[in-house]
Tab-separated table of C-alpha atoms and ligand atoms in Angstrom:
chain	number	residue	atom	x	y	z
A	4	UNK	CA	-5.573	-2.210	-23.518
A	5	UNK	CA	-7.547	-2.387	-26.855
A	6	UNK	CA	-9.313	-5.652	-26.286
A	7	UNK	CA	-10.217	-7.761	-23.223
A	8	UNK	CA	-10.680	-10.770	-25.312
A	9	UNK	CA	-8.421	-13.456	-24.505
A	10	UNK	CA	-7.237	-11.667	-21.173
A	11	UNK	CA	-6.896	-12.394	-17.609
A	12	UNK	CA	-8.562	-10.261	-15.582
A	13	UNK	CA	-9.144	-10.585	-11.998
A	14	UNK	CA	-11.546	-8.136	-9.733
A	15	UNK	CA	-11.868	-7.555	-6.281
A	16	UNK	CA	-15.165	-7.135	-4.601
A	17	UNK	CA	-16.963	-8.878	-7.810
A	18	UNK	CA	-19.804	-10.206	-5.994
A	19	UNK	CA	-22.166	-6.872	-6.324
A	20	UNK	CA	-22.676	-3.969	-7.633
A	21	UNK	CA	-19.882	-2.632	-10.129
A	22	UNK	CA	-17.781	-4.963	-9.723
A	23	UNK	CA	-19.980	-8.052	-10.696
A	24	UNK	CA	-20.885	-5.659	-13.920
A	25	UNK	CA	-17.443	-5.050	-14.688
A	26	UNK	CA	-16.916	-9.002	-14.330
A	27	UNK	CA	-20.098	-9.876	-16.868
A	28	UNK	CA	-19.176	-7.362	-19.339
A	29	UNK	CA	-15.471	-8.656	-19.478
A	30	UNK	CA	-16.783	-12.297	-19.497
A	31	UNK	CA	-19.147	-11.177	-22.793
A	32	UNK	CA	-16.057	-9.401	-24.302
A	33	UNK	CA	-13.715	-12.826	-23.873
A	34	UNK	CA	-11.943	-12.139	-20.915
A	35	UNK	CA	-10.562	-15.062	-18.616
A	36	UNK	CA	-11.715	-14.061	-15.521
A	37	UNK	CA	-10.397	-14.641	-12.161
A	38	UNK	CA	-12.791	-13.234	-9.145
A	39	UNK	CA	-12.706	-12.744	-5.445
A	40	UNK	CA	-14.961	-11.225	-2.720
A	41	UNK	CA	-15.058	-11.989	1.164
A	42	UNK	CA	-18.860	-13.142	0.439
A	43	UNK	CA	-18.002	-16.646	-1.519
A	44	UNK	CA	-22.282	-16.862	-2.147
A	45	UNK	CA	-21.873	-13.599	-3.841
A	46	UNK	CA	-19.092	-14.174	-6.010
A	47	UNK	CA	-19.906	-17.775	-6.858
A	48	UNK	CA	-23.114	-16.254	-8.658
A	49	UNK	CA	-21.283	-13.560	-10.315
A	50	UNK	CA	-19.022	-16.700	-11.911
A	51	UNK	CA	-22.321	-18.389	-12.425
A	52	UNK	CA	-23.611	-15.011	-14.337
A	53	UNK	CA	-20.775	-15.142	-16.035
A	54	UNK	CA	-21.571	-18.076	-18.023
A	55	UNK	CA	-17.712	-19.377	-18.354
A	56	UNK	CA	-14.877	-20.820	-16.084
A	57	UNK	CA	-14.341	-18.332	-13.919
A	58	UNK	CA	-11.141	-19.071	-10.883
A	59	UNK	CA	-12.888	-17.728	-7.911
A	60	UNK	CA	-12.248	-17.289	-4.703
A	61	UNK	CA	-12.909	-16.138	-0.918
A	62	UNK	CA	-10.925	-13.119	-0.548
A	63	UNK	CA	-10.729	-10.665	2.610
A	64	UNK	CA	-8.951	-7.630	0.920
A	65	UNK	CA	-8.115	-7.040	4.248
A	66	UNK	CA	-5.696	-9.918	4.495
A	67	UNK	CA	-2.348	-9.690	3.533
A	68	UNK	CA	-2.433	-13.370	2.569
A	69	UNK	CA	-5.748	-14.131	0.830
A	70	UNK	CA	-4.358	-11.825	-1.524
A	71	UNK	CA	-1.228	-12.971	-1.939
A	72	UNK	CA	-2.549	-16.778	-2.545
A	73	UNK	CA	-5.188	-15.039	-4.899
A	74	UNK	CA	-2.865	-13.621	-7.101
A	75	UNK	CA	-0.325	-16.807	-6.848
A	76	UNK	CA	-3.278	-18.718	-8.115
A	77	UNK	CA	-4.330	-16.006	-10.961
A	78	UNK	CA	-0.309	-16.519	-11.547
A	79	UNK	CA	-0.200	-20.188	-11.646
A	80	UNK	CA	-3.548	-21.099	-13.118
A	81	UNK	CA	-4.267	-18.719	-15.620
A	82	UNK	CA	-0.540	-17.495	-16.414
A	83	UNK	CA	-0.992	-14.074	-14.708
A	84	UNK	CA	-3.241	-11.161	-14.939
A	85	UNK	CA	-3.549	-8.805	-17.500
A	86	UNK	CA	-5.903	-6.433	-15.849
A	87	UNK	CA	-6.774	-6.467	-12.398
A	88	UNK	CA	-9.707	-4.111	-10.649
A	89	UNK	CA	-9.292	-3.055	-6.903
A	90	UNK	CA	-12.825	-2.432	-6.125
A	91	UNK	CA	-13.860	-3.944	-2.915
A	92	UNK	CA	-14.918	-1.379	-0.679
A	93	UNK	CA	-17.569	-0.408	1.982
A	94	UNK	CA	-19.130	2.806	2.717
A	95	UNK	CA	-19.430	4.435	6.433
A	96	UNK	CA	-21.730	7.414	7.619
A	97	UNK	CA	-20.514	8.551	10.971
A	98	UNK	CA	-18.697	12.039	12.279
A	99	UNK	CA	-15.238	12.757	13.433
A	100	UNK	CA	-15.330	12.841	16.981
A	101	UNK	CA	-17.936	10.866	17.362
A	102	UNK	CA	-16.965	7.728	14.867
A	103	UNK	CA	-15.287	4.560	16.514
A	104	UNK	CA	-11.403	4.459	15.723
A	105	UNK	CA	-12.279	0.893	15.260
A	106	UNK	CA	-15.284	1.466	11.941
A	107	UNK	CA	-12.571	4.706	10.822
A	108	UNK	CA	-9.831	1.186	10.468
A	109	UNK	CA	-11.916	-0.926	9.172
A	110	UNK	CA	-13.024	1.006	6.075
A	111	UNK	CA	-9.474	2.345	5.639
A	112	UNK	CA	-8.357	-1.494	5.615
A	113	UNK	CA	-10.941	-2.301	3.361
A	114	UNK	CA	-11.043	1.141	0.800
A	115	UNK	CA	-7.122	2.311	0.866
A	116	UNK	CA	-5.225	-0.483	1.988
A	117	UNK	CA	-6.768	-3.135	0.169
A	118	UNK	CA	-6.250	-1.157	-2.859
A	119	UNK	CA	-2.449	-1.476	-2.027
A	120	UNK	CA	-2.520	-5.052	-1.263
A	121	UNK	CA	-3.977	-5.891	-4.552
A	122	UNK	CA	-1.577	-3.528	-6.405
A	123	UNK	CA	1.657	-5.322	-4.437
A	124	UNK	CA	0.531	-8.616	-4.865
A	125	UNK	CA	-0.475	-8.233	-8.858
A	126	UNK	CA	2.182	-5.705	-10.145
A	127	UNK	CA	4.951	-8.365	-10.680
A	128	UNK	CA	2.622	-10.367	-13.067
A	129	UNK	CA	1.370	-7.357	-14.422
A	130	UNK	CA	4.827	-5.845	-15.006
A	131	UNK	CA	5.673	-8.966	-17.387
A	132	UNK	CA	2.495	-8.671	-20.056
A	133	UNK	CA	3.241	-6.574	-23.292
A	134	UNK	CA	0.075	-4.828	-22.442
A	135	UNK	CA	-1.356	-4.164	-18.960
A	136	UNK	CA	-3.824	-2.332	-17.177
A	137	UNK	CA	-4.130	-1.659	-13.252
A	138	UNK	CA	-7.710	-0.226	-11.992
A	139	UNK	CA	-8.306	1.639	-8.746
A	140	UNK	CA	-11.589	2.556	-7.375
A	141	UNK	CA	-11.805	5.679	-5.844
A	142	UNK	CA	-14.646	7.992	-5.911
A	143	UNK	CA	-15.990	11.360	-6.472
A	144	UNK	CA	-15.528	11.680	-3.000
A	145	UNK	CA	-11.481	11.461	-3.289
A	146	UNK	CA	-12.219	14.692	-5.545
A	147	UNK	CA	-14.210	16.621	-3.052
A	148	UNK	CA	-14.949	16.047	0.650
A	149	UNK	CA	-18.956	16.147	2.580
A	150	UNK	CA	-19.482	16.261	6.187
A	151	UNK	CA	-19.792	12.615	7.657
A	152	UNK	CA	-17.819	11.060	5.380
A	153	UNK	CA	-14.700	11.996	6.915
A	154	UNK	CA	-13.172	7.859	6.760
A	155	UNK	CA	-14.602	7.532	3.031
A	156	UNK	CA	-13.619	11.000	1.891
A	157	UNK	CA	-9.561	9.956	3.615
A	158	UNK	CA	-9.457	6.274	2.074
A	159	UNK	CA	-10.621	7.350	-1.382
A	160	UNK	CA	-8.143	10.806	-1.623
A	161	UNK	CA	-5.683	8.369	-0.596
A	162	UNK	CA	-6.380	5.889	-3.363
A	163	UNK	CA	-6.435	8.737	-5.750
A	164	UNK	CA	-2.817	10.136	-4.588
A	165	UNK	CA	-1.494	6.552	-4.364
A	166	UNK	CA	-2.778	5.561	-7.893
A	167	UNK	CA	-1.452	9.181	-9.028
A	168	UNK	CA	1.869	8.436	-8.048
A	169	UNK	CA	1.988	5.329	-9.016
A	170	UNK	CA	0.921	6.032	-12.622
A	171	UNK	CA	3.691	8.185	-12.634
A	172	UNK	CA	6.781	5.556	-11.469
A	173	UNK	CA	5.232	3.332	-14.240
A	174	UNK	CA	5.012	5.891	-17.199
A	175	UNK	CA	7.368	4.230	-20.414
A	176	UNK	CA	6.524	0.638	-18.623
A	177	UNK	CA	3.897	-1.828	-19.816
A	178	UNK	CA	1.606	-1.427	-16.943
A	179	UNK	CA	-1.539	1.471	-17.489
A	180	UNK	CA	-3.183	2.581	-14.828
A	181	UNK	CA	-6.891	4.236	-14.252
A	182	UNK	CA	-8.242	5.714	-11.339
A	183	UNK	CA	-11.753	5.591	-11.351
A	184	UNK	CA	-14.182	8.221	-10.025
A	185	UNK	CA	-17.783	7.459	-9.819
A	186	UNK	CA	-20.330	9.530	-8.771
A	187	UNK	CA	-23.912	7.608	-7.203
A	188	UNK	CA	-24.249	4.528	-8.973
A	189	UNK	CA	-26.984	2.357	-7.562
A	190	UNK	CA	-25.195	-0.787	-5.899
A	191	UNK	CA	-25.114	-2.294	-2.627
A	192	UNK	CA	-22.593	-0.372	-1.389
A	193	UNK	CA	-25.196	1.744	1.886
A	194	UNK	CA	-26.891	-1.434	2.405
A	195	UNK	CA	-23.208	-3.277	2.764
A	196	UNK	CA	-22.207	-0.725	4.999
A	197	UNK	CA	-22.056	0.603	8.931
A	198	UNK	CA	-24.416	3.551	8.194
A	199	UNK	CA	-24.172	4.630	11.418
A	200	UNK	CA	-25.540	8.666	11.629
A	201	UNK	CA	-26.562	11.639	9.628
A	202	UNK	CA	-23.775	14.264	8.870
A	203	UNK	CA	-24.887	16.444	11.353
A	204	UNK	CA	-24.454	13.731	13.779
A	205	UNK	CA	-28.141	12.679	14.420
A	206	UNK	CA	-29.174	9.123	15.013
A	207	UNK	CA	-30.717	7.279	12.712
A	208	UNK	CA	-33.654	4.830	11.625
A	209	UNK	CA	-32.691	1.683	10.271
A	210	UNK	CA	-32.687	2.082	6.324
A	211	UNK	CA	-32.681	5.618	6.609
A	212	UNK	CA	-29.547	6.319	5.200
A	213	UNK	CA	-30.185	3.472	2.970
A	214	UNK	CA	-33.447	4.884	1.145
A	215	UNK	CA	-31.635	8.411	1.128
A	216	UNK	CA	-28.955	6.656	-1.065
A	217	UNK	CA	-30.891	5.109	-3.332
A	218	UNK	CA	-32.920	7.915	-4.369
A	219	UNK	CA	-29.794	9.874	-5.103
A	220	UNK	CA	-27.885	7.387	-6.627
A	221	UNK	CA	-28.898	7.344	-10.210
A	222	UNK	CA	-26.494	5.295	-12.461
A	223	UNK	CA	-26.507	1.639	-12.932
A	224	UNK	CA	-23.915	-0.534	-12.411
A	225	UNK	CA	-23.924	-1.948	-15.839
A	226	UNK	CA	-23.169	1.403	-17.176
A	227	UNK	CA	-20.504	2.387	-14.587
A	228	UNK	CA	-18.739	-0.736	-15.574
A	229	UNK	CA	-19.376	0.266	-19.559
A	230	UNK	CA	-17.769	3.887	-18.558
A	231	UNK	CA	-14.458	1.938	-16.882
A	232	UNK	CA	-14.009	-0.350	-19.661
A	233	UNK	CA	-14.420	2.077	-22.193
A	234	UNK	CA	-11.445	4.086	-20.422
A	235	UNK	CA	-9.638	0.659	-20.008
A	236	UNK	CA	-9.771	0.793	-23.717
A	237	UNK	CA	-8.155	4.145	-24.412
A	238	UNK	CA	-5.658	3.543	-21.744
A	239	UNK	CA	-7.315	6.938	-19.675
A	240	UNK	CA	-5.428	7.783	-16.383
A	241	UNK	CA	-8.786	8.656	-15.038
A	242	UNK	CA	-12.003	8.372	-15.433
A	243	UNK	CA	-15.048	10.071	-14.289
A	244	UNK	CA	-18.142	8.027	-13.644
A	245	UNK	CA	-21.537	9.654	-14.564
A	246	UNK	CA	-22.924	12.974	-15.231
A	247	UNK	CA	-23.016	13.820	-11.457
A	248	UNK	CA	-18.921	13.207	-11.101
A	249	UNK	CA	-18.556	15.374	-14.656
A	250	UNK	CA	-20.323	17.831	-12.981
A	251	UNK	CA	-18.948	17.866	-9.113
A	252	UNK	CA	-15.252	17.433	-10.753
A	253	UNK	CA	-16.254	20.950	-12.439
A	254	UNK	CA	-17.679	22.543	-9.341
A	255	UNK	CA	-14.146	21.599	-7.160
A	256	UNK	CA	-12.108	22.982	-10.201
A	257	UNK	CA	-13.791	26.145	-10.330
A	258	UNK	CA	-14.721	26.938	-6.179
A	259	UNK	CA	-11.699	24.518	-4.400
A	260	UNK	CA	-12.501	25.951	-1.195
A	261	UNK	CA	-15.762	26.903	-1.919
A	262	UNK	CA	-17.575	23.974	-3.360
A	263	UNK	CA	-18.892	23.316	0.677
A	264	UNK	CA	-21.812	25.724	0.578
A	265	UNK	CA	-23.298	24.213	-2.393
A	266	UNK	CA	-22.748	20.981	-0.175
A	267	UNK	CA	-24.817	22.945	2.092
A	268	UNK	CA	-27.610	23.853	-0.088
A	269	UNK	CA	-27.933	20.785	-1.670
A	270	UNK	CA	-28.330	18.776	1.618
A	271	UNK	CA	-31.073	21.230	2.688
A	272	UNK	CA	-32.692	21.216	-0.626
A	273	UNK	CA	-32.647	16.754	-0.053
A	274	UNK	CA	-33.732	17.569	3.420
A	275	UNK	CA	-36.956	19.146	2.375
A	276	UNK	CA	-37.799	16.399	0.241
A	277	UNK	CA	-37.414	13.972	3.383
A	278	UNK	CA	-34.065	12.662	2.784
A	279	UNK	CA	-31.460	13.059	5.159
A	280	UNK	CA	-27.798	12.162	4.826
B	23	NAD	N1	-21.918	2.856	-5.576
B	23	NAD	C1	-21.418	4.079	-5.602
B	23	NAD	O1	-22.161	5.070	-5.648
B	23	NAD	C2	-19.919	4.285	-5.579
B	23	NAD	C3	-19.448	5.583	-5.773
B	23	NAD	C4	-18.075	5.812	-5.752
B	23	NAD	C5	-17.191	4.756	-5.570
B	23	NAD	N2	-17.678	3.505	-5.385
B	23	NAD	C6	-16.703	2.420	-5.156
B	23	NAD	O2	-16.945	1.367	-6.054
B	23	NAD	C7	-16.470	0.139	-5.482
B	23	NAD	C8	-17.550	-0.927	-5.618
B	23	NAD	O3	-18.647	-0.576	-4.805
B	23	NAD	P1	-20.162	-0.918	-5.172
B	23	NAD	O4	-20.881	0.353	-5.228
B	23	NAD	O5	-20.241	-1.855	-6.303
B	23	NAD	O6	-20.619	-1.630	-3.787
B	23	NAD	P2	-21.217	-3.085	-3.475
B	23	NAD	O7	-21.400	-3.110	-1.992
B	23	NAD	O8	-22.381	-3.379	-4.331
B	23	NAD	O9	-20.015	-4.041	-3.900
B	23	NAD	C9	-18.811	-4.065	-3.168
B	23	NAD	C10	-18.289	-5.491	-3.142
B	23	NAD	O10	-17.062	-5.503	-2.393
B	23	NAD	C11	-17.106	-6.630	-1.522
B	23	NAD	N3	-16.251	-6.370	-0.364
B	23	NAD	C12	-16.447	-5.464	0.638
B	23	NAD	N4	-15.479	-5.585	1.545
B	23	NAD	C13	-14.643	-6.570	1.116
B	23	NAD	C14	-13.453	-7.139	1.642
B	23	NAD	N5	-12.959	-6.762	2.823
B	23	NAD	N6	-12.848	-8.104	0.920
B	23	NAD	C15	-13.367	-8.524	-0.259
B	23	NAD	N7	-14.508	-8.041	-0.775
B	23	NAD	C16	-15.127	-7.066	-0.099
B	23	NAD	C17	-18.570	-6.771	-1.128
B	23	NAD	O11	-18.873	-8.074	-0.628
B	23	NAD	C18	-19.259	-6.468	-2.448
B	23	NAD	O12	-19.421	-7.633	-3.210
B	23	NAD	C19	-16.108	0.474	-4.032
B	23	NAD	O13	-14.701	0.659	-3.929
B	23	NAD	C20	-16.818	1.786	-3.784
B	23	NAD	O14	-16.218	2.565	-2.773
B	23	NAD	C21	-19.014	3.240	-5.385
């Protein structure tokens, strides 16, 4: 998709981070934009950001419905989406064993299958532009696993093989589709989320985790979003976000199974500078 001027294009989780940057920076280059997020505060300020007429509205991605009735409304009021981002997600710190089945589901509702909601319910409109694009979040960490991200590390490898095959039933139609890999990019997304231990299973202080994030993650949102649109552009099947995910994409290439003991030495390294993840 060469331009976004003049398009529809409706996001998921717009009311932070990279998707409320993705949102701006479509609204500056002309897009119509059509926004949801299950905080309505949130995304009415991203519409109010945005400057323009924005259709927005209070979206669980977890609900089979709300999604449905968002993108019947995308369809009806704004004559369908050309592009549409599945980017809500949430983030979870907690170990196998001793992580609740019941924070492993909600992520994987949230991260994978609201991913696959969003692609159902848009890929009819989408199928009937001339020129469409579909966009799914994953992550660096659906490229290479760390220990207590076991839920994350499952719900974004899953977005990655479900946009992967998906790409690949949709090859010679109109619809593109990007799966996007960032690495830290400094967003909401620890502070939105049930950051519960340390991946060695320790307890932690409140805003621990947090702080630890923060300091690592180095990007801004406003250039992740610059990154995505810029491989929106040139029609990329994926795209990796930051120098970190160039880099850790490298790393997996080269040492597949043995990329986990420089997981190792990094978290020590970060552990004697007082962060602890
Ligand atoms: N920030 C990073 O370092 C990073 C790295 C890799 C991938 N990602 C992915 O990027 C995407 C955006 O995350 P972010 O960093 O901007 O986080 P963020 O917390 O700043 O924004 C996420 C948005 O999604 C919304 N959301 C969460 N659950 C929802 C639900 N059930 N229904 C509707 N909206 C919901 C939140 O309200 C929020 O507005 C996520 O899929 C995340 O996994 C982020």
């Amino acid at each position: 998709m060469k331009t976004l001027s003049g398009k529809v294009v409706a996001i998921t989780g717009a009311g932070s981070g990279i998707g409320r940057a993705l949102a701006l920076q479509a609204a500056r280059a002309g897009a119509r934009l059509a926004l949801a997020d299950w905080k309505r505060d949130a995304v009415e300020e991203t519409a109010r950001l945005a400057g323009a007429p924005c259709l927005v509205r209070e979206v669980d991605v977890r609900d089979d419905g709300a999604v449905s009735a968002f993108a019947a409304d995308v369809a009806r009021e704004l004559g369908g989406a050309d592009a549409v981002v599945n980017n809500a997600g949430v983030s979870l710190a907690a170990t196998v064993g001793r992580m609740k089945r019941e924070d492993f589901q909600w992520l994987f509702e949230i991260n994978f299958w609201g991913v696959v909601r969003g692609t159902e319910a848009f890929l009819p409109q989408l199928r009937e532009k001339p020129d469409a694009h579909l966009v799914n979040l994953s992550s660096i960490f659906g490229i290479i696993a760390v220990p207590g991200q076991a839920a994350y590390n499952a719900a974004k490898f899953a977005v990655r093989g479900y946009t992967e095959a998906l790409r690949q039933e949709l090859h010679g139609s109109s619809v593109h589709v990007t799966c996007v890999h960032p690495g830290g990019v400094r967003t909401n997304i620890a502070r939105n989320g049930r950051m519960l231990e340390t991946s060695r299973g320790e307890t932690v202080q409140e805003g621990e985790l947090e702080r630890s994030f923060d300091a690592v993650a180095k990007l801004s949102p406003e250039k992740a979003a610059a990154i995505i649109w810029r491989a929106v552009a040139r029609d990329a099947p994926r795209v990796l976000v930051g120098w970190d995910a160039f880099w850790i994409d490298k790393l997996q290439r080269l040492l597949p199974v043995g990329y986990p003991a420089l997981v190792r030495s990094i978290r020590a390294r970060s552990e004697k500078r007082g962060l602890r993840f």
